[in-house]
mmCIF file of C-alpha atoms in Angstrom:
data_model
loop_
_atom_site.group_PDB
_atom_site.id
_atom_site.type_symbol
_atom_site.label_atom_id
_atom_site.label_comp_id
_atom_site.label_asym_id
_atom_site.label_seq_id
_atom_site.Cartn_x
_atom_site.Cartn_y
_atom_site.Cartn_z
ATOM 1 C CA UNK G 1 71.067 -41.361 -27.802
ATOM 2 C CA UNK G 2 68.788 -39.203 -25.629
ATOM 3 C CA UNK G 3 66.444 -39.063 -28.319
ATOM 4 C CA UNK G 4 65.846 -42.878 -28.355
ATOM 5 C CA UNK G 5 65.239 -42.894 -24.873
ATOM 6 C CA UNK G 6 62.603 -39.699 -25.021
ATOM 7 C CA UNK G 7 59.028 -41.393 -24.687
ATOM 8 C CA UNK G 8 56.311 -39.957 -26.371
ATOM 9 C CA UNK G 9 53.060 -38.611 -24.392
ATOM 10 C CA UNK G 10 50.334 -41.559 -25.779
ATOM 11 C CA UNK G 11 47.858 -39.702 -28.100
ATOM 12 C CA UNK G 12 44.300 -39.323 -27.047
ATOM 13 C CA UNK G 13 41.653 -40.858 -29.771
ATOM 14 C CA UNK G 14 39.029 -38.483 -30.664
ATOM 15 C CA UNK G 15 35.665 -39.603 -29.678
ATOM 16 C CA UNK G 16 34.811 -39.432 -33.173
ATOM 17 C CA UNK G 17 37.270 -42.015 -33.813
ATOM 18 C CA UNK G 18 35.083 -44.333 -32.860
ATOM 19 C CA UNK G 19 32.209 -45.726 -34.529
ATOM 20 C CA UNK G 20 29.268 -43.930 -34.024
ATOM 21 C CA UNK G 21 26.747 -46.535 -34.837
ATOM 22 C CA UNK G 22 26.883 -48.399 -31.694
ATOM 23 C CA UNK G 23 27.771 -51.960 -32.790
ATOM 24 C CA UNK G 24 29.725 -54.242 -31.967
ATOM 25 C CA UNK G 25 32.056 -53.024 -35.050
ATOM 26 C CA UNK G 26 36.166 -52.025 -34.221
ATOM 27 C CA UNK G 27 37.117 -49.184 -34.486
ATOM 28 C CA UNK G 28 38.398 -46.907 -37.204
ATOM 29 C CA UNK G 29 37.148 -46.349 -40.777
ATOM 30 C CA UNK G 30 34.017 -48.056 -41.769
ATOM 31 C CA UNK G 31 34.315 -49.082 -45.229
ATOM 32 C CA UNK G 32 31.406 -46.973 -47.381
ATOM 33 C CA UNK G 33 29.434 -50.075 -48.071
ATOM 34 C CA UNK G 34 28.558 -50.138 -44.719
ATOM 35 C CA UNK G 35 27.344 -47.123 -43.686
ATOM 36 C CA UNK G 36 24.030 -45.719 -43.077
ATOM 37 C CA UNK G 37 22.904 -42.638 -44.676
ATOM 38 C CA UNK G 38 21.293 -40.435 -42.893
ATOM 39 C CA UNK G 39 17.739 -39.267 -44.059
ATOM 40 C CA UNK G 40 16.754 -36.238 -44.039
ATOM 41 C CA UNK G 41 13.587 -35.161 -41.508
ATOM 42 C CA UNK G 42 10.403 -34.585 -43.104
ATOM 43 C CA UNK G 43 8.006 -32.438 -41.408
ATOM 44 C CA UNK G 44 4.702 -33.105 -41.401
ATOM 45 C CA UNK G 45 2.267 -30.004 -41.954
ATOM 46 C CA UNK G 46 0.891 -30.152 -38.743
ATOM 47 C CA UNK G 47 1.954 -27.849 -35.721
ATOM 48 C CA UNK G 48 2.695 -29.186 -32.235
ATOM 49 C CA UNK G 49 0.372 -27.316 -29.955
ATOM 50 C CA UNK G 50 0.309 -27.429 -25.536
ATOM 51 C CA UNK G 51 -3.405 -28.361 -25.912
ATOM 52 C CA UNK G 52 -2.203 -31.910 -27.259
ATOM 53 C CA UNK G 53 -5.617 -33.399 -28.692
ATOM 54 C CA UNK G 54 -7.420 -29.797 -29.343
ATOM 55 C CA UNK G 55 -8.206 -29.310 -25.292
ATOM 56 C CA UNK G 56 -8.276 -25.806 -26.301
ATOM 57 C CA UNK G 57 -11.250 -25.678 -28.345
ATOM 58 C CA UNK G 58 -12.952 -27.888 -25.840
ATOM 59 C CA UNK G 59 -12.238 -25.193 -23.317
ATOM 60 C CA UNK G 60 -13.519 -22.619 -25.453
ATOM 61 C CA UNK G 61 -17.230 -22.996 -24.418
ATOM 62 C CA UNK G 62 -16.483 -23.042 -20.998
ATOM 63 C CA UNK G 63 -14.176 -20.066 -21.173
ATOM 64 C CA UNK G 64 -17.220 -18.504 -22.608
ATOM 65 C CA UNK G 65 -19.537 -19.138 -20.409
ATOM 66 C CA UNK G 66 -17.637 -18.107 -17.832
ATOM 67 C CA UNK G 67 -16.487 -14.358 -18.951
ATOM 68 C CA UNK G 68 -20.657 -14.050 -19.597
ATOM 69 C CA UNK G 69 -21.487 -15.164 -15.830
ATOM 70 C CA UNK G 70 -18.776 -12.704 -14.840
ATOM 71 C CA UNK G 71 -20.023 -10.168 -17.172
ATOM 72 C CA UNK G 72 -23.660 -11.309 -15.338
ATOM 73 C CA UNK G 73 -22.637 -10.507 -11.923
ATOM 74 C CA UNK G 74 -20.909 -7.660 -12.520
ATOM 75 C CA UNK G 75 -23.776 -6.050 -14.135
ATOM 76 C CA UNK G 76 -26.436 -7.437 -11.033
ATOM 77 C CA UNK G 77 -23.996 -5.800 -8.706
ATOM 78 C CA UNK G 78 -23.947 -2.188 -10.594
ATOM 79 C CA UNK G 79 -27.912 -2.763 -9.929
ATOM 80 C CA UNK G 80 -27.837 -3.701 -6.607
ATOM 81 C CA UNK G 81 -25.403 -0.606 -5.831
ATOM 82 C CA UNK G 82 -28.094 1.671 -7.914
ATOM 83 C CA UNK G 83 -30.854 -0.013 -5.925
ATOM 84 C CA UNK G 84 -28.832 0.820 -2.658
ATOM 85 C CA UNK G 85 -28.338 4.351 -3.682
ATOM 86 C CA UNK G 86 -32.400 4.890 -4.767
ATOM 87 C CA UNK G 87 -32.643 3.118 -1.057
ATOM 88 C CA UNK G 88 -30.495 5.668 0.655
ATOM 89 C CA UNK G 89 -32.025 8.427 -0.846
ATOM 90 C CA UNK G 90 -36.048 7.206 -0.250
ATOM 91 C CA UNK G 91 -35.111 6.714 3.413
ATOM 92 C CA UNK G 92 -33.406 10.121 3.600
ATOM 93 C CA UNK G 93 -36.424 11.989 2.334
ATOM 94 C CA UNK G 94 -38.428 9.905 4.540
ATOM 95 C CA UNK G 95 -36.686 10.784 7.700
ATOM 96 C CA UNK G 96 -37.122 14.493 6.873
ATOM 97 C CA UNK G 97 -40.816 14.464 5.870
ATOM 98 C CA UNK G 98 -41.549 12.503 9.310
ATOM 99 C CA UNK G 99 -39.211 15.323 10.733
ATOM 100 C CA UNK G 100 -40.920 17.868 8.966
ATOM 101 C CA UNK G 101 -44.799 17.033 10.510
ATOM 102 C CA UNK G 102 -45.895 15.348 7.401
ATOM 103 C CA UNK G 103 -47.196 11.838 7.419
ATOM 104 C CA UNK G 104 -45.065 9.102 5.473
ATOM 105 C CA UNK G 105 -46.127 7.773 2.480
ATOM 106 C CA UNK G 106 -46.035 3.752 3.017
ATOM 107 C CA UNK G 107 -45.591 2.614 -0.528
ATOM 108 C CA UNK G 108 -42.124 4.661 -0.712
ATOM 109 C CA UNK G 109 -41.389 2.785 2.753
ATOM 110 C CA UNK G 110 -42.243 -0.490 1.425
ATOM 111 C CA UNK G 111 -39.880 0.387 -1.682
ATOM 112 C CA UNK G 112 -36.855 1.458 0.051
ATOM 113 C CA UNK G 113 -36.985 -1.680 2.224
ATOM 114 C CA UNK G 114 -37.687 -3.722 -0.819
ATOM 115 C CA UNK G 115 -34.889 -2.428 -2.104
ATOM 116 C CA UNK G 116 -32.351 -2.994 0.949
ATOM 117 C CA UNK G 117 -33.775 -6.285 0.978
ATOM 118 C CA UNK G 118 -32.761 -7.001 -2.772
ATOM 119 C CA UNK G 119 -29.700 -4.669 -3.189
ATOM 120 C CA UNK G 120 -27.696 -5.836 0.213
ATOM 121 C CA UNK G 121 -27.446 -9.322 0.427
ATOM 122 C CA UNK G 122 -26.217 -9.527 -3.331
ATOM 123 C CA UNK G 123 -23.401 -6.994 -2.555
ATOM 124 C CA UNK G 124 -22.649 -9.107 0.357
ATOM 125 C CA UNK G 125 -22.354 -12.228 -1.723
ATOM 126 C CA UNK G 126 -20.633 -10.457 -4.721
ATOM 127 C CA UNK G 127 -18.257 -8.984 -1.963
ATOM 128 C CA UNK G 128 -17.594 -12.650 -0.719
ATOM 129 C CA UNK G 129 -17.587 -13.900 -4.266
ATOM 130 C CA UNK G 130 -14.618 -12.060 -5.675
ATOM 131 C CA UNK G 131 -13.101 -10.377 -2.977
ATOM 132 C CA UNK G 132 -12.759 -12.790 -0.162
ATOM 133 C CA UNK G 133 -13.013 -15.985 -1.742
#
C-alpha cells in the first residue's frame, strides 16, 4: 500500500522535445512528410575581407604616397643636418682666421649663413612635424 501512495517526481521534457520549427505545430514527433530538410551551405568562392567593397586597394595609393613624403622629409632633414654641420664648421674656421689677423673671405660668410638660413628652420619644422605634433 505505500507504494500506491508514493508520487512520482513529474519528468522534465527535453527541449528537444519540442518542435524545433517554430509553428504553431504540438508537440512530439512530426510525422516525416512534414519535415524540412536541411540543405547543406554552399560557399561561394569569394573571401570575406574587413575592407568590405575593396577599401583596401583604394587606400593603397594613398598609403603610397604617404611612406614617399615620409621617405621625402626624412631625406630633406639628413640635408638640412649636413647643411648645419658644413655651417658649423665654415663659421668655426671663420672665427679663427678673423682671430688669427687674416681678413674673412665674404663668400664663405654668405654661405654659412645661407646655409643656417636653409638648414634651421626645416629642422625646426621636421622637429615639430614628427616629434611634437
Amino acid at each position: 500500500m505505500a507504494r500506491a501512495t508514493e508520487r512520482t517526481a513529474p519528468v522534465a521534457e527535453s527541449p528537444h522535445a519540442r518542435s524545433t520549427l517554430k509553428s504553431s505545430c504540438p508537440a512530439g514527433r512530426v510525422p516525416v512528410a512534414r519535415q524540412r530538410r536541411r540543405r547543406p551551405i554552399r560557399s561561394s568562392g569569394r573571401l570575406y575581407g574587413p575592407g568590405g567593397c575593396g577599401c583596401a586597394l583604394l587606400m593603397a595609393p594613398v598609403m603610397a604616397a604617404a611612406m614617399g613624403l615620409a621617405a621625402l622629409s626624412l631625406g630633406m632633414a639628413a640635408l638640412a643636418v649636413g647643411g648645419l654641420a658644413i655651417a658649423v664648421v665654415l663659421t668655426v674656421r671663420g672665427v679663427s682666421r678673423a682671430r688669427g689677423g687674416a681678413s674673412v673671405r665674404p663668400g664663405f660668410a654668405v654661405a654659412a649663413g645661407a646655409l643656417y638660413l636653409a638648414s634651421v628652420p626645416y629642422l625646426v619644422f621636421f622637429i615639430w612635424l614628427w616629434f611634437v605634433d
